[in-house]
Amino acid sequence: MTEQTATSATATTTLLAERSRAALEAFAQEQQAAYDDLRARGLSLDLTRGKPAAAQLDLSDELLTLPRGSKDAHGVDTRNYGGLEGIRELREMFAELLWVDPEEIVAGGNSSLVMMREVLVDLWLHGAVDSERPWGQEEKVTFICPVPGYDRHFTLLSWFGIDMVTVPMNDDGPDVEAVARLVADDPSIKGMWLVPTYANPTGAVTTQEVAARLAAMPTAAPDFKIFWDNAYAFHHLTENEAKSADILSLAAAAGHPHRPIMFASTSKITLAGAGVAFLAGSRDTVRWYVGHLGKGAIGPDKVNQLRHSQFFGSAQGVRDHMLKHRAIIAPKFAEVERILSERLGGLGVATWTTPTGGYFVSLDVLDGSASRVVGLAKAAGIALTPAGSSFPHGDDPRDRNIRLAPTFPPLEQVTEAMEAVATCVLLASAERLLTTA
Ligand code: PLP
């Protein structure tokens, strides 16, 4: 490791692409030797999925001893059927956190992704509150997908046969000019994905200005929807805490109250497999969702909702709890940043995001080399998310994006894995420059 650091320190004097062929060949040989050493170590490390670490799950161990009693604050016996919209005290708590009214939010089961799928099914079979017909009866349905984005959003759309058109995800949110142009003329464009706060995978935060334009822009489809997936609304990594734009108010003020449908969950606040998910929207949208939900359910797991309410105590309790997560995962993100800067900085072979929240770092390597980096890493025992997975159909047209997920492994493993990733990037970059020079 010391040797590799020394190598990169001298290397930073010249961009890799500007070196002579002989210098590049020498550099490639050094990296090949470093990579061979890496392989010989027989590592087995994983930076693939954005899961909370065991230490983060431990923060919520008290949940396993709750609830105390079975009645909620309004005297509802949570053990019984009923209350499809979720218990009021938890809806009030998350309404405050998500800037909506308690009547505009539903507390559901353990997964917001399930809610997203349910909403799409409902739209497909029945249309939205402002639709002329069910989406399934349209000739074609298209979604706008900011990229890089969340792979499961894209696989969900593929499953429906929904077409996907991409726009760049910029630092201030999706490229709103591109979005506005697309939706203005094409009535098949019925919706868009957006992870507004600490986006997966770039960490971008959609600004109030961009959100206001998305809320107000004219759309050819009268029932255009923004799937506002606020999975990381409270997942700050620094003191500089981003505030999500108040999309429901913006949309209502712009005359499109039914445009946004918001999703969130406690999957990365309490227990990833046993949290509580939320859906928010206009009162009509909430009624519409709960009406369809009632065709397949008699009530949610209110006992889980009650124990969450007791565990947090208040909206401030959620904010305080998130500080404990930050203490565990911020050092891992700092380590990713340190290693990428030290090993790859100044060489012109990669750029990466430095998120102030969320679960991911987005790494862009030289065009045409992301698959090679991931392949090299795999052969050395480091699992990375497949190249292209942050794009619809797994197809990154520039083959340059790699999503890094440092939360799950312990810190020492993040260090080891990132050193290895850096070596793979350097080797793949040298190979690429030698073949394209
Ligand atoms: N939305 C985004 C953007 C995510 O990154 C994830 C998980 O990685 C989810 C939703 C999944 O949420 P849930 O656990 O509530 O289904």
Coordinates of C-alpha atoms and ligand atoms in Angstrom, one line a residue:
M1 CA 0.0 0.0 0.0
T2 CA 2.8 2.4 0.8
E3 CA 4.5 1.6 -2.5
Q4 CA 1.2 2.3 -4.4
T5 CA 0.8 5.6 -2.6
A6 CA 4.3 6.6 -3.5
T7 CA 3.7 5.8 -7.1
S8 CA 0.6 7.9 -7.4
A9 CA 2.3 10.8 -5.6
T10 CA 5.0 11.0 -8.4
A11 CA 2.4 10.2 -11.0
T12 CA 0.2 13.2 -10.2
T13 CA 2.7 15.5 -11.9
T14 CA 1.3 14.7 -15.4
L15 CA -2.2 13.8 -16.6
L16 CA -2.0 10.2 -17.7
A17 CA -3.4 11.0 -21.2
E18 CA -0.5 13.5 -21.8
R19 CA 2.3 11.1 -21.1
S20 CA 4.5 9.6 -23.7
R21 CA 3.8 6.1 -24.9
A22 CA 7.0 4.8 -23.1
A23 CA 5.9 6.5 -19.8
L24 CA 2.4 5.1 -20.2
E25 CA 3.8 1.6 -20.8
A26 CA 6.0 1.9 -17.7
F27 CA 3.0 3.1 -15.7
A28 CA 0.8 0.2 -17.0
Q29 CA 3.5 -2.2 -15.9
E30 CA 3.6 -0.8 -12.4
Q31 CA -0.1 -1.0 -12.1
Q32 CA -0.1 -4.6 -13.5
A33 CA 2.4 -5.6 -10.8
A34 CA 0.2 -3.9 -8.1
Y35 CA -2.8 -5.6 -9.4
D36 CA -1.1 -9.0 -9.4
D37 CA -0.1 -8.5 -5.8
L38 CA -3.7 -7.6 -5.1
R39 CA -5.0 -10.8 -6.7
A40 CA -2.5 -12.9 -4.8
R41 CA -4.0 -11.6 -1.5
G42 CA -7.2 -13.6 -2.2
L43 CA -9.5 -10.8 -0.9
S44 CA -13.3 -11.2 -0.5
L45 CA -14.9 -7.8 -0.1
D46 CA -18.2 -6.3 -1.1
L47 CA -19.1 -2.7 -2.0
T48 CA -22.3 -3.6 -3.9
R49 CA -25.6 -2.9 -2.1
G50 CA -26.5 0.1 0.0
K51 CA -27.3 -1.7 3.1
P52 CA -27.0 -0.4 6.7
A53 CA -24.1 -2.0 8.6
A54 CA -24.8 -4.2 11.6
A55 CA -23.7 -1.4 13.9
Q56 CA -26.4 0.8 12.4
L57 CA -29.1 -1.8 12.9
D58 CA -27.9 -2.2 16.5
L59 CA -29.0 1.4 17.1
S60 CA -32.6 0.2 16.8
D61 CA -32.3 -2.8 19.0
E62 CA -34.8 -1.3 21.5
L63 CA -37.5 -1.8 18.8
L64 CA -37.3 -5.5 19.5
T65 CA -38.6 -4.8 23.0
L66 CA -41.5 -2.5 21.9
P67 CA -44.3 -1.6 21.8
R68 CA -45.3 -1.0 25.4
G69 CA -48.9 -1.9 25.4
S70 CA -50.9 -2.2 22.2
K71 CA -53.1 1.0 22.1
D72 CA -51.9 4.0 20.2
A73 CA -52.3 7.6 21.4
H74 CA -55.8 7.7 20.1
G75 CA -56.9 4.5 21.8
V76 CA -56.7 2.3 18.7
D77 CA -55.9 -1.4 19.4
T78 CA -53.0 -1.8 17.0
R79 CA -53.3 -5.6 17.2
N80 CA -56.5 -5.7 15.3
Y81 CA -57.5 -5.2 11.7
G82 CA -58.2 -1.8 10.2
G83 CA -56.7 1.7 9.8
L84 CA -55.4 1.2 6.2
E85 CA -53.9 4.7 6.2
G86 CA -51.7 3.8 9.2
I87 CA -51.8 5.0 12.8
R88 CA -52.2 8.7 13.2
E89 CA -49.4 9.5 15.7
L90 CA -46.7 8.0 13.3
R91 CA -48.3 9.8 10.3
E92 CA -48.2 13.1 12.3
M93 CA -44.5 12.5 13.1
F94 CA -43.5 11.8 9.5
A95 CA -45.8 14.5 8.1
E96 CA -43.8 17.0 10.1
L97 CA -40.5 15.6 8.8
L98 CA -41.6 15.4 5.2
W99 CA -43.4 18.8 5.2
V100 CA -46.9 17.5 4.5
D101 CA -50.2 17.4 6.4
P102 CA -51.1 14.2 8.3
E103 CA -54.1 13.9 5.9
E104 CA -51.6 13.8 3.0
I105 CA -49.6 10.8 4.2
V106 CA -50.1 7.1 4.6
A107 CA -48.0 4.8 6.8
G108 CA -47.8 1.4 5.3
G109 CA -45.7 -1.8 5.4
N110 CA -42.0 -2.2 5.5
S111 CA -41.1 -1.2 1.9
S112 CA -41.5 2.0 -0.1
L113 CA -40.5 0.1 -3.2
V114 CA -43.6 -2.1 -2.8
M115 CA -45.7 1.1 -2.6
M116 CA -44.1 2.4 -5.8
R117 CA -45.0 -0.9 -7.5
E118 CA -48.5 -0.8 -6.1
V119 CA -49.0 2.8 -7.4
L120 CA -47.8 1.8 -10.8
V121 CA -50.2 -1.2 -10.8
D122 CA -53.1 1.1 -9.8
L123 CA -52.2 3.6 -12.4
W124 CA -52.0 0.8 -15.0
L125 CA -55.4 -0.7 -14.1
H126 CA -57.4 2.4 -13.2
G127 CA -55.5 5.6 -14.0
A128 CA -54.8 8.4 -11.6
V129 CA -57.3 10.9 -10.1
D130 CA -56.6 13.1 -13.0
S131 CA -56.3 10.5 -15.8
E132 CA -58.6 10.2 -18.8
R133 CA -58.2 6.4 -18.9
P134 CA -56.1 3.7 -17.3
W135 CA -52.4 3.9 -18.2
G136 CA -52.6 0.3 -19.4
Q137 CA -55.0 1.4 -22.2
E138 CA -52.6 4.1 -23.5
E139 CA -50.8 3.2 -26.7
K140 CA -47.5 3.9 -25.1
V141 CA -46.3 5.0 -21.6
T142 CA -42.9 6.6 -21.2
F143 CA -41.0 7.7 -18.0
I144 CA -38.2 10.2 -17.7
C145 CA -35.3 8.7 -15.8
P146 CA -32.5 11.0 -14.5
V147 CA -29.2 9.2 -14.8
P148 CA -27.2 7.9 -13.2
G149 CA -30.1 6.7 -11.0
Y150 CA -31.5 3.8 -8.9
D151 CA -31.4 0.5 -10.7
R152 CA -34.6 -0.9 -9.1
H153 CA -36.6 2.1 -10.4
F154 CA -35.5 1.1 -13.9
T155 CA -36.2 -2.7 -13.5
L156 CA -39.7 -1.9 -12.2
L157 CA -40.4 0.1 -15.3
S158 CA -39.0 -2.6 -17.6
W159 CA -41.3 -5.1 -15.9
F160 CA -44.3 -3.0 -17.0
G161 CA -42.9 -2.5 -20.5
I162 CA -42.7 1.3 -19.9
D163 CA -40.3 3.1 -22.2
M164 CA -37.5 5.0 -20.5
V165 CA -35.9 8.2 -21.7
T166 CA -32.9 9.5 -19.8
V167 CA -31.9 13.0 -18.8
P168 CA -28.7 13.9 -16.9
M169 CA -28.9 14.2 -13.1
N170 CA -27.0 17.4 -12.4
D171 CA -25.7 18.7 -9.1
D172 CA -28.9 20.7 -8.5
G173 CA -31.3 17.9 -9.6
P174 CA -32.4 16.6 -13.0
D175 CA -31.7 18.6 -16.1
V176 CA -34.9 20.6 -15.8
E177 CA -34.6 22.2 -19.3
A178 CA -34.4 18.7 -20.9
V179 CA -37.3 17.5 -18.8
A180 CA -39.5 20.5 -19.6
R181 CA -38.8 20.1 -23.3
L182 CA -39.6 16.4 -23.3
V183 CA -42.9 16.6 -21.3
A184 CA -44.2 19.6 -23.3
D185 CA -45.0 17.8 -26.5
D186 CA -45.1 14.1 -25.8
P187 CA -48.4 12.9 -24.2
S188 CA -46.9 9.4 -23.7
I189 CA -44.6 10.8 -21.1
K190 CA -46.6 10.1 -18.0
G191 CA -44.1 10.4 -15.3
M192 CA -40.5 10.7 -14.0
W193 CA -38.4 9.3 -11.2
L194 CA -36.7 11.6 -8.8
V195 CA -34.7 10.9 -5.7
P196 CA -34.7 14.5 -4.6
T197 CA -32.4 14.4 -1.5
Y198 CA -29.0 12.8 -1.6
A199 CA -29.8 11.0 -4.9
N200 CA -28.9 7.4 -5.5
P201 CA -26.1 7.2 -6.6
T202 CA -24.7 10.8 -7.1
G203 CA -25.8 12.4 -3.8
A204 CA -27.3 15.4 -5.7
V205 CA -29.9 17.4 -3.9
T206 CA -32.7 18.8 -6.0
T207 CA -32.9 22.6 -5.3
Q208 CA -36.1 24.5 -4.6
E209 CA -35.8 26.2 -8.0
V210 CA -35.6 23.0 -9.9
A211 CA -38.4 21.5 -7.9
A212 CA -40.5 24.5 -8.5
R213 CA -40.0 24.2 -12.3
L214 CA -40.9 20.5 -12.2
A215 CA -44.0 21.3 -10.3
A216 CA -45.1 24.1 -12.6
M217 CA -44.0 23.0 -16.1
P218 CA -46.7 22.4 -18.7
T219 CA -47.0 18.7 -19.7
A220 CA -48.8 17.2 -22.7
A221 CA -50.1 14.4 -20.4
P222 CA -52.8 15.8 -18.1
D223 CA -51.9 13.2 -15.5
F224 CA -48.1 13.5 -15.4
K225 CA -46.6 12.2 -12.2
I226 CA -43.4 12.9 -10.3
F227 CA -42.4 9.8 -8.3
W228 CA -40.6 11.8 -5.6
D229 CA -38.7 9.0 -3.9
N230 CA -37.3 10.7 -0.8
A231 CA -35.6 7.5 0.5
Y232 CA -32.7 9.6 1.9
A233 CA -34.5 12.7 3.2
F234 CA -32.9 12.6 6.6
H235 CA -29.6 10.8 5.9
H236 CA -27.2 13.6 6.4
L237 CA -23.4 13.0 6.4
T238 CA -22.4 16.5 7.5
E239 CA -23.7 19.4 9.5
N240 CA -24.8 21.0 6.3
E241 CA -28.2 19.3 6.3
A242 CA -30.1 19.5 3.0
K243 CA -33.7 20.4 3.2
S244 CA -35.9 18.6 0.7
A245 CA -38.0 21.0 -1.5
D246 CA -41.7 21.1 -0.4
I247 CA -42.9 19.5 -3.6
L248 CA -46.6 19.1 -2.5
S249 CA -47.0 22.8 -1.8
L250 CA -45.1 23.8 -4.9
A251 CA -47.3 21.6 -7.1
A252 CA -50.5 22.7 -5.4
A253 CA -49.5 26.4 -5.8
A254 CA -48.7 25.7 -9.5
G255 CA -52.2 24.2 -10.1
H256 CA -50.9 20.6 -10.3
P257 CA -51.8 19.2 -6.9
H258 CA -51.9 15.6 -8.0
R259 CA -48.5 15.7 -9.8
P260 CA -46.2 14.5 -7.1
I261 CA -46.4 11.2 -5.3
M262 CA -43.9 11.0 -2.5
F263 CA -42.3 7.9 -1.0
A264 CA -40.1 7.4 2.0
S265 CA -39.3 4.8 4.6
T266 CA -37.4 4.0 7.8
S267 CA -35.5 1.2 6.1
K268 CA -32.2 3.1 6.6
I269 CA -33.4 4.7 9.8
T270 CA -34.4 1.7 11.9
L271 CA -34.4 -1.8 10.4
A272 CA -34.0 -2.3 6.7
G273 CA -36.2 -5.4 6.7
A274 CA -38.7 -4.3 9.3
G275 CA -39.2 -0.5 9.0
V276 CA -42.2 1.5 8.0
A277 CA -42.8 3.0 4.6
F278 CA -44.7 6.1 3.7
L279 CA -46.6 7.5 0.7
A280 CA -47.7 11.2 0.5
G281 CA -49.6 13.2 -2.0
S282 CA -52.7 15.3 -2.4
R283 CA -55.7 14.3 -0.3
D284 CA -57.3 12.9 -3.4
T285 CA -54.2 10.9 -4.2
V286 CA -54.2 9.5 -0.7
R287 CA -57.8 8.5 -0.9
W288 CA -57.2 6.9 -4.4
Y289 CA -54.2 4.9 -3.0
V290 CA -56.0 3.8 0.1
G291 CA -59.1 2.8 -1.9
H292 CA -57.0 0.5 -4.1
L293 CA -55.0 -0.8 -1.2
G294 CA -58.3 -1.9 0.5
K295 CA -58.9 -4.3 -2.3
G296 CA -56.0 -6.4 -1.0
A297 CA -55.5 -5.5 2.6
I298 CA -57.6 -5.0 5.8
G299 CA -54.9 -3.0 7.6
P300 CA -51.1 -2.5 7.9
D301 CA -48.8 -3.8 10.6
K302 CA -49.9 -1.2 13.1
V303 CA -47.9 -2.9 15.9
N304 CA -44.8 -2.2 14.0
Q305 CA -46.0 1.4 13.5
L306 CA -46.7 1.8 17.2
R307 CA -43.3 0.6 18.2
H308 CA -41.7 3.0 15.8
S309 CA -43.7 5.8 17.2
Q310 CA -42.7 4.9 20.8
F311 CA -39.0 4.4 19.8
F312 CA -38.7 7.8 18.2
G313 CA -41.0 9.7 20.5
S314 CA -41.2 12.7 18.2
A315 CA -39.9 14.1 14.9
Q316 CA -36.9 15.4 16.8
G317 CA -36.3 11.9 18.0
V318 CA -35.9 10.8 14.3
R319 CA -33.4 13.7 13.7
D320 CA -31.4 12.7 16.8
H321 CA -31.4 9.1 15.8
M322 CA -30.0 10.0 12.4
L323 CA -27.0 11.7 14.0
K324 CA -26.0 8.3 15.4
H325 CA -26.1 6.8 11.9
R326 CA -24.0 9.7 10.7
A327 CA -21.3 9.0 13.4
I328 CA -21.0 5.4 12.1
I329 CA -21.0 6.0 8.3
A330 CA -19.5 9.4 7.8
P331 CA -16.0 8.1 8.4
K332 CA -16.5 5.4 5.7
F333 CA -17.4 8.1 3.2
A334 CA -14.4 10.2 4.3
E335 CA -12.2 7.1 3.7
V336 CA -13.6 6.7 0.1
E337 CA -12.9 10.3 -0.6
R338 CA -9.4 10.2 0.9
I339 CA -8.4 7.1 -1.1
L340 CA -9.9 8.3 -4.4
S341 CA -8.2 11.7 -4.0
E342 CA -4.8 10.3 -3.0
R343 CA -4.7 7.6 -5.6
L344 CA -6.6 9.0 -8.5
G345 CA -6.4 12.8 -8.0
G346 CA -4.7 14.8 -10.6
L347 CA -4.4 12.0 -13.2
G348 CA -7.4 12.9 -15.2
V349 CA -8.7 9.3 -15.2
A350 CA -11.7 9.6 -12.9
T351 CA -14.1 12.0 -11.3
W352 CA -16.3 11.2 -8.3
T353 CA -19.0 12.7 -6.1
T354 CA -18.4 13.8 -2.5
P355 CA -22.0 13.4 -1.1
T356 CA -23.1 15.2 2.0
G357 CA -25.7 12.6 2.6
G358 CA -27.3 9.4 1.4
Y359 CA -25.7 6.0 0.8
F360 CA -23.5 6.2 -2.3
V361 CA -20.6 7.6 -4.2
S362 CA -20.8 7.8 -7.9
L363 CA -17.4 7.2 -9.7
D364 CA -16.9 8.0 -13.3
V365 CA -13.8 6.5 -15.0
L366 CA -12.5 6.9 -18.5
D367 CA -15.2 6.3 -21.2
G368 CA -15.3 2.7 -22.1
S369 CA -13.5 1.4 -19.0
A370 CA -16.1 0.9 -16.2
S371 CA -16.9 -2.7 -17.2
R372 CA -13.1 -3.4 -17.2
V373 CA -12.7 -1.9 -13.8
V374 CA -15.6 -3.9 -12.3
G375 CA -14.2 -7.1 -14.0
L376 CA -10.7 -6.5 -12.7
A377 CA -12.1 -5.9 -9.2
K378 CA -14.2 -9.1 -9.4
A379 CA -11.2 -11.2 -10.3
A380 CA -9.4 -9.7 -7.3
G381 CA -12.3 -10.6 -5.0
I382 CA -13.9 -7.2 -4.7
A383 CA -17.6 -7.2 -5.6
L384 CA -18.7 -3.9 -7.2
T385 CA -22.2 -3.1 -8.5
P386 CA -22.2 -4.2 -12.2
A387 CA -21.2 -1.4 -14.5
G388 CA -24.2 0.2 -16.2
S389 CA -26.6 -0.7 -13.3
S390 CA -27.4 3.0 -12.7
F391 CA -28.9 3.2 -16.2
P392 CA -32.1 1.8 -17.8
H393 CA -31.5 -1.7 -19.1
G394 CA -28.1 -1.7 -17.5
D395 CA -26.8 0.2 -20.4
D396 CA -24.4 3.0 -19.7
P397 CA -23.8 4.4 -23.2
R398 CA -20.4 5.7 -22.1
D399 CA -19.5 2.7 -20.0
R400 CA -17.9 4.9 -17.4
N401 CA -20.1 4.9 -14.2
I402 CA -19.6 2.8 -11.1
R403 CA -21.7 3.1 -8.0
L404 CA -19.8 2.6 -4.7
A405 CA -21.7 1.7 -1.6
P406 CA -19.5 2.0 1.5
T407 CA -22.0 1.8 4.3
F408 CA -22.2 -2.0 4.9
P409 CA -18.6 -3.2 5.3
P410 CA -16.6 -2.2 8.5
L411 CA -14.3 0.7 8.0
E412 CA -11.1 -1.4 7.6
Q413 CA -12.8 -3.3 4.8
V414 CA -13.8 0.0 3.1
T415 CA -10.2 1.0 3.2
E416 CA -9.0 -2.3 1.8
A417 CA -11.7 -2.4 -0.9
M418 CA -11.1 1.2 -2.0
E419 CA -7.4 0.8 -2.3
A420 CA -8.1 -2.2 -4.5
V421 CA -10.7 -0.3 -6.6
A422 CA -8.1 2.5 -7.1
T423 CA -5.6 0.0 -8.4
C424 CA -8.1 -1.5 -10.8
V425 CA -9.0 2.0 -12.1
L426 CA -5.4 2.9 -12.6
L427 CA -4.7 -0.4 -14.5
A428 CA -7.9 -0.1 -16.6
S429 CA -7.1 3.5 -17.4
A430 CA -3.6 2.7 -18.6
E431 CA -4.8 -0.1 -20.7
R432 CA -7.5 2.1 -22.2
L433 CA -5.1 4.9 -23.0
L434 CA -2.6 2.5 -24.6
T435 CA -5.2 1.0 -26.9
T436 CA -6.8 4.3 -27.9
A437 CA -3.6 6.3 -28.2
Ligands
PLP1 N1 -35.5 4.2 -3.1 C1 -34.2 4.4 -3.2 C2 -33.7 5.6 -3.9 C3 -33.3 3.5 -2.6 O1 -32.0 3.7 -2.8 C4 -33.8 2.4 -1.9 C5 -32.9 1.3 -1.4 O2 -31.7 1.3 -1.7 C6 -35.2 2.2 -1.8 C7 -36.0 3.1 -2.4 C8 -35.8 1.0 -1.1 O3 -36.6 1.5 -0.1 P1 -37.5 0.5 0.8 O4 -36.6 -0.2 1.7 O5 -38.4 1.5 1.6 O6 -38.3 -0.4 -0.1

